Amino acid sequence: MKVFIDIVANHTAWDSMLIKQHPDWYRRNAAGQIVPPNPDWVDVAQLDYAKPALREYMGGMLVRWLRDFQLDGFRCDYAIGVPRDFWESVRPQLDRVRPGLAFMAEADDPGLLNRAFDIDYAWDFYHTMSDVLSGRAPASSVREMWERAEAKYPRGALRLRFSDNHDQLRATGQFGLPAALAASAVMFTLDGVPLLYNGMEVGDTTESTAPALFEKHRIAWEMAERRPQVTPYYQALTALRRAHPAFTRGAVRWLRNDDEERVLSYERAHRKETIVVVANLSSQNYAGVVEIASGEYREITPAARPTVPTGATRETGSRVATLPAVFLAPWEFRVFRRVSPSD
């Protein structure tokens, strides 16, 4: 396990000691009053990175956390609000103190991943997937979103893929549990880093807005008894991802299918391993064909998936798959590995 802490470098609370000790480090309006970052964020005060002393303090604070507490990384809140040159200037200092540091930006700015951050938030994935699950957009819009991001981001950039977030309503509450689990299947098998947020692993649907955003709010672990299929599902997805380097290191190639309004299909390939993922992002059955490379494919779909077609077996990994033809129940996904001569 690695430990990150959340760093809010753009603003502080109004009762922060910094306001009392260094009021000159804050942005002010024409009347000389300290201002919030924007009119909606009235509970916080905006720092002013035009002040060299503030930059020195913030850099020293980050170094101290790494040096004195051996942290593994930071999640930098609203990173886009802080000037990019500050992040780029402080990163070498942090790397010297903690080689292998993971630096995550809560932002979706490709420029932040050039010289400062390792991972950013794939907000475009979140919003597009939400539109698909709600029926406002076709499944193909996920591919189109990915292609736009791929054209903008540095080669090999890591993006945090999520369906739940502390600033948004829970996916299970918005779209239902089967749809939320289907989104997670895509998160775990597409490129990037999947996020399991605050109780997703037991099906917790407790909202994260006020007061939970500001106060301690426990995970409803008892939900594991009410939704016993959820924890094994995420355990199986995690095991699948760990077992196949194609999911963490492989290139993405989108595959055509005959119902792209509802179904996503893509290939992950790394060295001699090729894996095909097909996901039904709708409440209707799908029976169709996926355009794949020639060869024999064996199904490796985790047995813990929550929905299985009537009459189908949960015993996967040994039977030959039906690709290019495939059947999917509502919100179901299936995973296939191309058979190599060494298998």
CSV table of C-alpha atoms in Angstrom, one decimal:
chain,number,residue,atom,x,y,z
A,1,MET,CA,0.0,0.0,0.0
A,2,LYS,CA,1.2,3.5,-0.8
A,3,VAL,CA,0.1,6.6,1.1
A,4,PHE,CA,-1.0,9.9,-0.6
A,5,ILE,CA,-2.3,13.0,1.1
A,6,ASP,CA,-4.5,15.7,-0.4
A,7,ILE,CA,-2.7,19.1,-0.8
A,8,VAL,CA,-4.8,22.2,-1.4
A,9,ALA,CA,-2.2,24.8,-2.6
A,10,ASN,CA,-4.6,27.2,-4.4
A,11,HIS,CA,-6.5,28.5,-1.4
A,12,THR,CA,-7.0,28.2,2.4
A,13,ALA,CA,-9.8,28.5,4.9
A,14,TRP,CA,-10.6,31.9,6.2
A,15,ASP,CA,-9.4,30.9,9.7
A,16,SER,CA,-6.1,29.6,8.4
A,17,MET,CA,-3.0,30.7,10.3
A,18,LEU,CA,-1.5,32.0,7.0
A,19,ILE,CA,-4.1,34.8,6.8
A,20,LYS,CA,-3.1,35.9,10.3
A,21,GLN,CA,0.6,35.6,9.8
A,22,HIS,CA,1.0,36.5,6.1
A,23,PRO,CA,-2.1,38.4,4.9
A,24,ASP,CA,0.1,39.8,2.0
A,25,TRP,CA,0.2,36.3,0.5
A,26,TYR,CA,-3.5,36.5,-0.6
A,27,ARG,CA,-5.1,37.9,-3.7
A,28,ARG,CA,-7.1,41.1,-3.1
A,29,ASN,CA,-9.7,43.1,-5.0
A,30,ALA,CA,-9.6,46.8,-5.9
A,31,ALA,CA,-10.9,47.6,-2.4
A,32,GLY,CA,-8.0,45.7,-0.8
A,33,GLN,CA,-10.2,42.8,0.4
A,34,ILE,CA,-9.0,39.2,0.3
A,35,VAL,CA,-11.1,37.3,-2.3
A,36,PRO,CA,-12.2,33.7,-2.9
A,37,PRO,CA,-11.0,31.8,-6.0
A,38,ASN,CA,-14.4,32.5,-7.6
A,39,PRO,CA,-17.7,33.9,-6.4
A,40,ASP,CA,-19.1,30.4,-5.6
A,41,TRP,CA,-16.3,29.3,-3.3
A,42,VAL,CA,-17.0,31.8,-0.5
A,43,ASP,CA,-15.7,29.4,2.2
A,44,VAL,CA,-12.1,29.8,1.1
A,45,ALA,CA,-9.5,32.5,0.3
A,46,GLN,CA,-7.4,32.7,-2.8
A,47,LEU,CA,-3.6,32.6,-2.4
A,48,ASP,CA,-1.4,34.9,-4.6
A,49,TYR,CA,1.5,33.0,-6.3
A,50,ALA,CA,2.9,36.3,-7.5
A,51,LYS,CA,4.5,36.5,-4.1
A,52,PRO,CA,7.9,34.7,-4.0
A,53,ALA,CA,7.7,34.1,-0.3
A,54,LEU,CA,4.5,32.1,-0.7
A,55,ARG,CA,6.1,29.9,-3.4
A,56,GLU,CA,9.1,29.2,-1.1
A,57,TYR,CA,6.8,28.3,1.7
A,58,MET,CA,4.6,26.0,-0.3
A,59,GLY,CA,7.6,24.2,-1.8
A,60,GLY,CA,9.2,23.8,1.6
A,61,MET,CA,5.9,22.4,3.0
A,62,LEU,CA,5.7,19.8,0.3
A,63,VAL,CA,9.3,18.8,0.8
A,64,ARG,CA,8.7,18.5,4.6
A,65,TRP,CA,5.8,16.1,4.1
A,66,LEU,CA,7.9,13.8,2.0
A,67,ARG,CA,11.1,14.0,4.1
A,68,ASP,CA,9.5,13.7,7.5
A,69,PHE,CA,6.6,11.4,6.9
A,70,GLN,CA,7.9,9.3,3.9
A,71,LEU,CA,4.8,9.9,1.9
A,72,ASP,CA,4.5,8.2,-1.5
A,73,GLY,CA,2.7,11.0,-3.3
A,74,PHE,CA,0.3,13.9,-3.3
A,75,ARG,CA,-3.1,14.5,-4.8
A,76,CYS,CA,-3.1,18.2,-5.6
A,77,ASP,CA,-6.5,19.7,-5.3
A,78,TYR,CA,-7.6,22.1,-8.1
A,79,ALA,CA,-4.1,22.0,-9.5
A,80,ILE,CA,-5.0,24.1,-12.5
A,81,GLY,CA,-5.6,27.1,-10.2
A,82,VAL,CA,-2.0,27.3,-9.2
A,83,PRO,CA,0.5,28.6,-11.9
A,84,ARG,CA,2.0,25.8,-13.8
A,85,ASP,CA,5.5,27.2,-13.5
A,86,PHE,CA,5.2,26.7,-9.7
A,87,TRP,CA,4.5,23.0,-10.1
A,88,GLU,CA,7.3,22.6,-12.6
A,89,SER,CA,9.8,24.4,-10.4
A,90,VAL,CA,9.0,22.4,-7.3
A,91,ARG,CA,8.9,18.9,-8.9
A,92,PRO,CA,12.7,18.5,-9.1
A,93,GLN,CA,13.0,19.3,-5.4
A,94,LEU,CA,10.4,16.7,-4.6
A,95,ASP,CA,12.0,14.0,-6.7
A,96,ARG,CA,15.4,14.6,-5.0
A,97,VAL,CA,13.7,13.9,-1.6
A,98,ARG,CA,11.5,11.1,-2.7
A,99,PRO,CA,12.5,9.3,-5.9
A,100,GLY,CA,9.6,7.5,-7.4
A,101,LEU,CA,7.1,10.0,-6.1
A,102,ALA,CA,3.6,9.9,-7.6
A,103,PHE,CA,2.2,13.4,-8.3
A,104,MET,CA,-1.5,13.6,-9.2
A,105,ALA,CA,-3.3,16.7,-10.4
A,106,GLU,CA,-7.0,17.2,-9.8
A,107,ALA,CA,-7.2,18.8,-13.2
A,108,ASP,CA,-7.5,17.9,-16.9
A,109,ASP,CA,-4.8,20.0,-18.5
A,110,PRO,CA,-2.4,18.2,-20.8
A,111,GLY,CA,0.3,20.8,-20.1
A,112,LEU,CA,0.5,19.8,-16.4
A,113,LEU,CA,1.7,16.3,-17.4
A,114,ASN,CA,4.7,17.6,-19.4
A,115,ARG,CA,7.1,18.5,-16.6
A,116,ALA,CA,5.1,18.5,-13.3
A,117,PHE,CA,2.6,15.8,-12.8
A,118,ASP,CA,2.4,12.0,-13.4
A,119,ILE,CA,-1.4,11.6,-13.4
A,120,ASP,CA,-4.4,13.8,-14.0
A,121,TYR,CA,-8.1,13.5,-13.6
A,122,ALA,CA,-9.9,12.2,-16.7
A,123,TRP,CA,-12.9,14.5,-16.3
A,124,ASP,CA,-13.8,14.0,-19.9
A,125,PHE,CA,-14.1,10.3,-19.3
A,126,TYR,CA,-16.3,10.9,-16.3
A,127,HIS,CA,-18.7,13.2,-18.0
A,128,THR,CA,-18.9,11.2,-21.2
A,129,MET,CA,-19.5,7.9,-19.4
A,130,SER,CA,-22.2,9.6,-17.3
A,131,ASP,CA,-23.9,10.7,-20.5
A,132,VAL,CA,-23.7,7.2,-21.9
A,133,LEU,CA,-25.1,5.5,-18.8
A,134,SER,CA,-28.0,7.9,-18.6
A,135,GLY,CA,-28.9,7.4,-22.3
A,136,ARG,CA,-27.9,11.0,-23.3
A,137,ALA,CA,-25.1,9.8,-25.6
A,138,PRO,CA,-24.1,6.7,-27.6
A,139,ALA,CA,-21.4,4.3,-26.3
A,140,SER,CA,-19.3,5.4,-29.3
A,141,SER,CA,-18.8,8.8,-27.6
A,142,VAL,CA,-16.4,7.2,-25.2
A,143,ARG,CA,-14.1,6.2,-28.1
A,144,GLU,CA,-14.5,9.7,-29.6
A,145,MET,CA,-13.6,11.3,-26.2
A,146,TRP,CA,-10.6,9.0,-25.9
A,147,GLU,CA,-9.3,9.9,-29.4
A,148,ARG,CA,-9.6,13.6,-28.7
A,149,ALA,CA,-7.6,13.3,-25.5
A,150,GLU,CA,-5.0,11.0,-27.1
A,151,ALA,CA,-4.3,13.8,-29.7
A,152,LYS,CA,-3.8,16.4,-26.9
A,153,TYR,CA,-1.9,14.6,-24.2
A,154,PRO,CA,1.8,13.7,-24.0
A,155,ARG,CA,2.6,10.2,-25.2
A,156,GLY,CA,2.2,7.7,-22.3
A,157,ALA,CA,0.3,10.1,-20.1
A,158,LEU,CA,-1.6,8.5,-17.2
A,159,ARG,CA,-5.1,9.6,-16.6
A,160,LEU,CA,-7.2,8.8,-13.5
A,161,ARG,CA,-10.5,7.2,-14.7
A,162,PHE,CA,-13.4,7.4,-12.3
A,163,SER,CA,-17.2,7.0,-12.2
A,164,ASP,CA,-17.5,8.3,-8.6
A,165,ASN,CA,-16.0,11.4,-7.1
A,166,HIS,CA,-16.4,13.5,-4.0
A,167,ASP,CA,-17.8,16.5,-6.1
A,168,GLN,CA,-20.4,14.4,-7.9
A,169,LEU,CA,-23.4,12.2,-7.2
A,170,ARG,CA,-22.7,8.5,-6.8
A,171,ALA,CA,-22.9,6.5,-10.1
A,172,THR,CA,-25.0,3.7,-8.4
A,173,GLY,CA,-27.5,6.3,-7.2
A,174,GLN,CA,-27.7,8.0,-10.6
A,175,PHE,CA,-27.7,5.0,-13.0
A,176,GLY,CA,-28.3,1.9,-10.9
A,177,LEU,CA,-25.8,-0.8,-9.7
A,178,PRO,CA,-25.5,-2.8,-12.9
A,179,ALA,CA,-24.7,0.3,-15.0
A,180,ALA,CA,-22.2,1.5,-12.4
A,181,LEU,CA,-20.4,-1.8,-12.4
A,182,ALA,CA,-20.3,-1.8,-16.2
A,183,ALA,CA,-18.6,1.6,-16.0
A,184,SER,CA,-16.0,0.1,-13.6
A,185,ALA,CA,-15.3,-2.7,-16.0
A,186,VAL,CA,-14.3,-0.1,-18.6
A,187,MET,CA,-12.3,1.8,-16.1
A,188,PHE,CA,-10.3,-1.3,-15.1
A,189,THR,CA,-9.6,-2.5,-18.7
A,190,LEU,CA,-9.1,0.8,-20.6
A,191,ASP,CA,-5.7,2.6,-20.3
A,192,GLY,CA,-5.1,4.9,-17.3
A,193,VAL,CA,-5.5,4.4,-13.6
A,194,PRO,CA,-8.9,3.2,-12.2
A,195,LEU,CA,-10.2,4.9,-9.0
A,196,LEU,CA,-12.1,3.0,-6.4
A,197,TYR,CA,-13.8,5.8,-4.4
A,198,ASN,CA,-14.9,5.6,-0.8
A,199,GLY,CA,-17.0,2.5,-0.5
A,200,MET,CA,-17.5,1.6,-4.1
A,201,GLU,CA,-16.0,-1.7,-3.3
A,202,VAL,CA,-19.0,-2.6,-1.1
A,203,GLY,CA,-21.7,-0.8,-3.1
A,204,ASP,CA,-21.9,2.2,-0.7
A,205,THR,CA,-24.2,4.8,-2.2
A,206,THR,CA,-23.9,7.5,0.5
A,207,GLU,CA,-23.5,10.8,-1.2
A,208,SER,CA,-20.2,12.7,-0.6
A,209,THR,CA,-21.5,16.3,-0.7
A,210,ALA,CA,-22.0,18.4,2.4
A,211,PRO,CA,-21.7,17.5,5.2
A,212,ALA,CA,-19.6,14.6,4.2
A,213,LEU,CA,-17.3,16.8,2.1
A,214,PHE,CA,-16.3,18.7,5.2
A,215,GLU,CA,-16.8,16.3,8.1
A,216,LYS,CA,-15.7,12.7,8.8
A,217,HIS,CA,-18.0,10.3,7.1
A,218,ARG,CA,-17.6,6.6,7.6
A,219,ILE,CA,-17.9,4.0,4.8
A,220,ALA,CA,-21.1,2.0,5.1
A,221,TRP,CA,-19.3,-1.4,5.3
A,222,GLU,CA,-22.6,-3.1,6.1
A,223,MET,CA,-23.6,-2.6,2.5
A,224,ALA,CA,-21.4,-5.6,1.7
A,225,GLU,CA,-24.1,-7.8,3.2
A,226,ARG,CA,-26.9,-6.2,1.2
A,227,ARG,CA,-24.9,-6.3,-2.1
A,228,PRO,CA,-22.7,-9.4,-1.7
A,229,GLN,CA,-21.8,-9.4,-5.4
A,230,VAL,CA,-20.0,-6.1,-5.4
A,231,THR,CA,-16.8,-6.9,-3.4
A,232,PRO,CA,-16.1,-10.1,-5.4
A,233,TYR,CA,-16.7,-8.2,-8.6
A,234,TYR,CA,-14.0,-5.6,-7.8
A,235,GLN,CA,-11.7,-8.2,-6.4
A,236,ALA,CA,-12.0,-10.1,-9.8
A,237,LEU,CA,-11.4,-6.9,-11.8
A,238,THR,CA,-8.3,-6.1,-9.8
A,239,ALA,CA,-7.0,-9.7,-10.2
A,240,LEU,CA,-7.7,-9.5,-13.9
A,241,ARG,CA,-5.8,-6.3,-14.3
A,242,ARG,CA,-2.8,-7.5,-12.3
A,243,ALA,CA,-2.6,-10.8,-14.2
A,244,HIS,CA,-2.3,-9.2,-17.6
A,245,PRO,CA,0.3,-6.6,-18.3
A,246,ALA,CA,-1.6,-5.6,-21.5
A,247,PHE,CA,-4.1,-3.7,-19.2
A,248,THR,CA,-1.4,-1.6,-17.6
A,249,ARG,CA,1.2,-1.3,-20.3
A,250,GLY,CA,-0.6,-2.1,-23.5
A,251,ALA,CA,-1.7,0.1,-26.4
A,252,VAL,CA,-5.4,0.7,-27.0
A,253,ARG,CA,-6.9,-0.1,-30.4
A,254,TRP,CA,-10.6,0.5,-30.9
A,255,LEU,CA,-12.5,-2.3,-32.6
A,256,ARG,CA,-15.7,-1.8,-34.7
A,257,ASN,CA,-18.8,-3.7,-33.8
A,258,ASP,CA,-22.3,-3.7,-35.3
A,259,ASP,CA,-24.0,-1.7,-32.6
A,260,GLU,CA,-21.8,1.2,-31.5
A,261,GLU,CA,-24.7,3.1,-30.1
A,262,ARG,CA,-24.7,0.6,-27.1
A,263,VAL,CA,-21.5,-1.4,-27.2
A,264,LEU,CA,-17.8,-0.6,-26.7
A,265,SER,CA,-15.1,-2.9,-28.1
A,266,TYR,CA,-11.4,-2.4,-27.9
A,267,GLU,CA,-8.1,-4.3,-27.9
A,268,ARG,CA,-5.2,-4.0,-25.4
A,269,ALA,CA,-1.9,-5.3,-26.7
A,270,HIS,CA,1.5,-5.6,-25.1
A,271,ARG,CA,4.4,-7.6,-26.5
A,272,LYS,CA,2.9,-11.1,-27.3
A,273,GLU,CA,-0.3,-10.6,-25.4
A,274,THR,CA,-3.5,-9.4,-27.1
A,275,ILE,CA,-6.8,-8.9,-25.1
A,276,VAL,CA,-10.2,-7.9,-26.5
A,277,VAL,CA,-12.8,-6.3,-24.2
A,278,VAL,CA,-16.5,-5.9,-25.2
A,279,ALA,CA,-18.8,-4.0,-22.9
A,280,ASN,CA,-22.6,-3.5,-23.2
A,281,LEU,CA,-23.4,0.0,-21.9
A,282,SER,CA,-27.1,-0.4,-22.2
A,283,SER,CA,-30.1,-2.1,-20.6
A,284,GLN,CA,-30.8,-4.3,-23.6
A,285,ASN,CA,-29.2,-7.6,-24.7
A,286,TYR,CA,-26.6,-7.5,-27.5
A,287,ALA,CA,-25.9,-10.2,-30.0
A,288,GLY,CA,-23.5,-9.2,-32.7
A,289,VAL,CA,-20.1,-9.3,-34.3
A,290,VAL,CA,-16.8,-7.5,-33.3
A,291,GLU,CA,-14.2,-6.8,-36.0
A,292,ILE,CA,-11.1,-8.5,-34.5
A,293,ALA,CA,-7.7,-9.7,-35.9
A,294,SER,CA,-7.8,-13.3,-37.1
A,295,GLY,CA,-6.9,-16.0,-34.6
A,296,GLU,CA,-8.3,-18.1,-31.8
A,297,TYR,CA,-9.5,-16.4,-28.7
A,298,ARG,CA,-10.1,-17.8,-25.2
A,299,GLU,CA,-12.4,-16.1,-22.8
A,300,ILE,CA,-10.9,-14.8,-19.5
A,301,THR,CA,-13.9,-12.8,-18.2
A,302,PRO,CA,-13.8,-12.9,-14.4
A,303,ALA,CA,-16.3,-15.4,-13.0
A,304,ALA,CA,-17.5,-12.8,-10.5
A,305,ARG,CA,-19.2,-10.6,-13.0
A,306,PRO,CA,-22.7,-9.8,-11.8
A,307,THR,CA,-24.7,-10.7,-14.9
A,308,VAL,CA,-24.3,-13.8,-17.1
A,309,PRO,CA,-26.5,-14.7,-20.1
A,310,THR,CA,-29.1,-17.4,-19.4
A,311,GLY,CA,-27.6,-20.8,-19.9
A,312,ALA,CA,-24.1,-19.6,-20.0
A,313,THR,CA,-21.3,-21.0,-17.9
A,314,ARG,CA,-19.3,-19.0,-15.4
A,315,GLU,CA,-16.4,-21.3,-16.0
A,316,THR,CA,-14.1,-19.1,-18.1
A,317,GLY,CA,-10.5,-19.3,-19.1
A,318,SER,CA,-10.6,-22.8,-20.6
A,319,ARG,CA,-13.4,-22.8,-23.2
A,320,VAL,CA,-12.8,-21.3,-26.7
A,321,ALA,CA,-14.7,-18.0,-27.2
A,322,THR,CA,-17.2,-17.4,-29.9
A,323,LEU,CA,-15.4,-14.3,-31.3
A,324,PRO,CA,-16.0,-12.5,-33.6
A,325,ALA,CA,-19.7,-13.3,-32.6
A,326,VAL,CA,-20.5,-12.3,-29.0
A,327,PHE,CA,-23.6,-12.2,-26.8
A,328,LEU,CA,-23.9,-9.7,-23.9
A,329,ALA,CA,-26.6,-9.4,-21.3
A,330,PRO,CA,-27.6,-5.9,-20.3
A,331,TRP,CA,-24.5,-4.0,-18.8
A,332,GLU,CA,-22.4,-7.1,-19.2
A,333,PHE,CA,-18.7,-7.2,-20.3
A,334,ARG,CA,-16.6,-10.0,-21.6
A,335,VAL,CA,-12.9,-10.3,-22.0
A,336,PHE,CA,-11.0,-12.5,-24.5
A,337,ARG,CA,-7.3,-13.3,-24.8
A,338,ARG,CA,-5.8,-14.2,-28.2
A,339,VAL,CA,-4.3,-17.7,-28.0
A,340,SER,CA,-0.5,-17.6,-28.8
A,341,PRO,CA,1.6,-20.6,-29.8
A,342,SER,CA,3.1,-20.8,-26.3
A,343,ASP,CA,-0.3,-21.3,-24.7
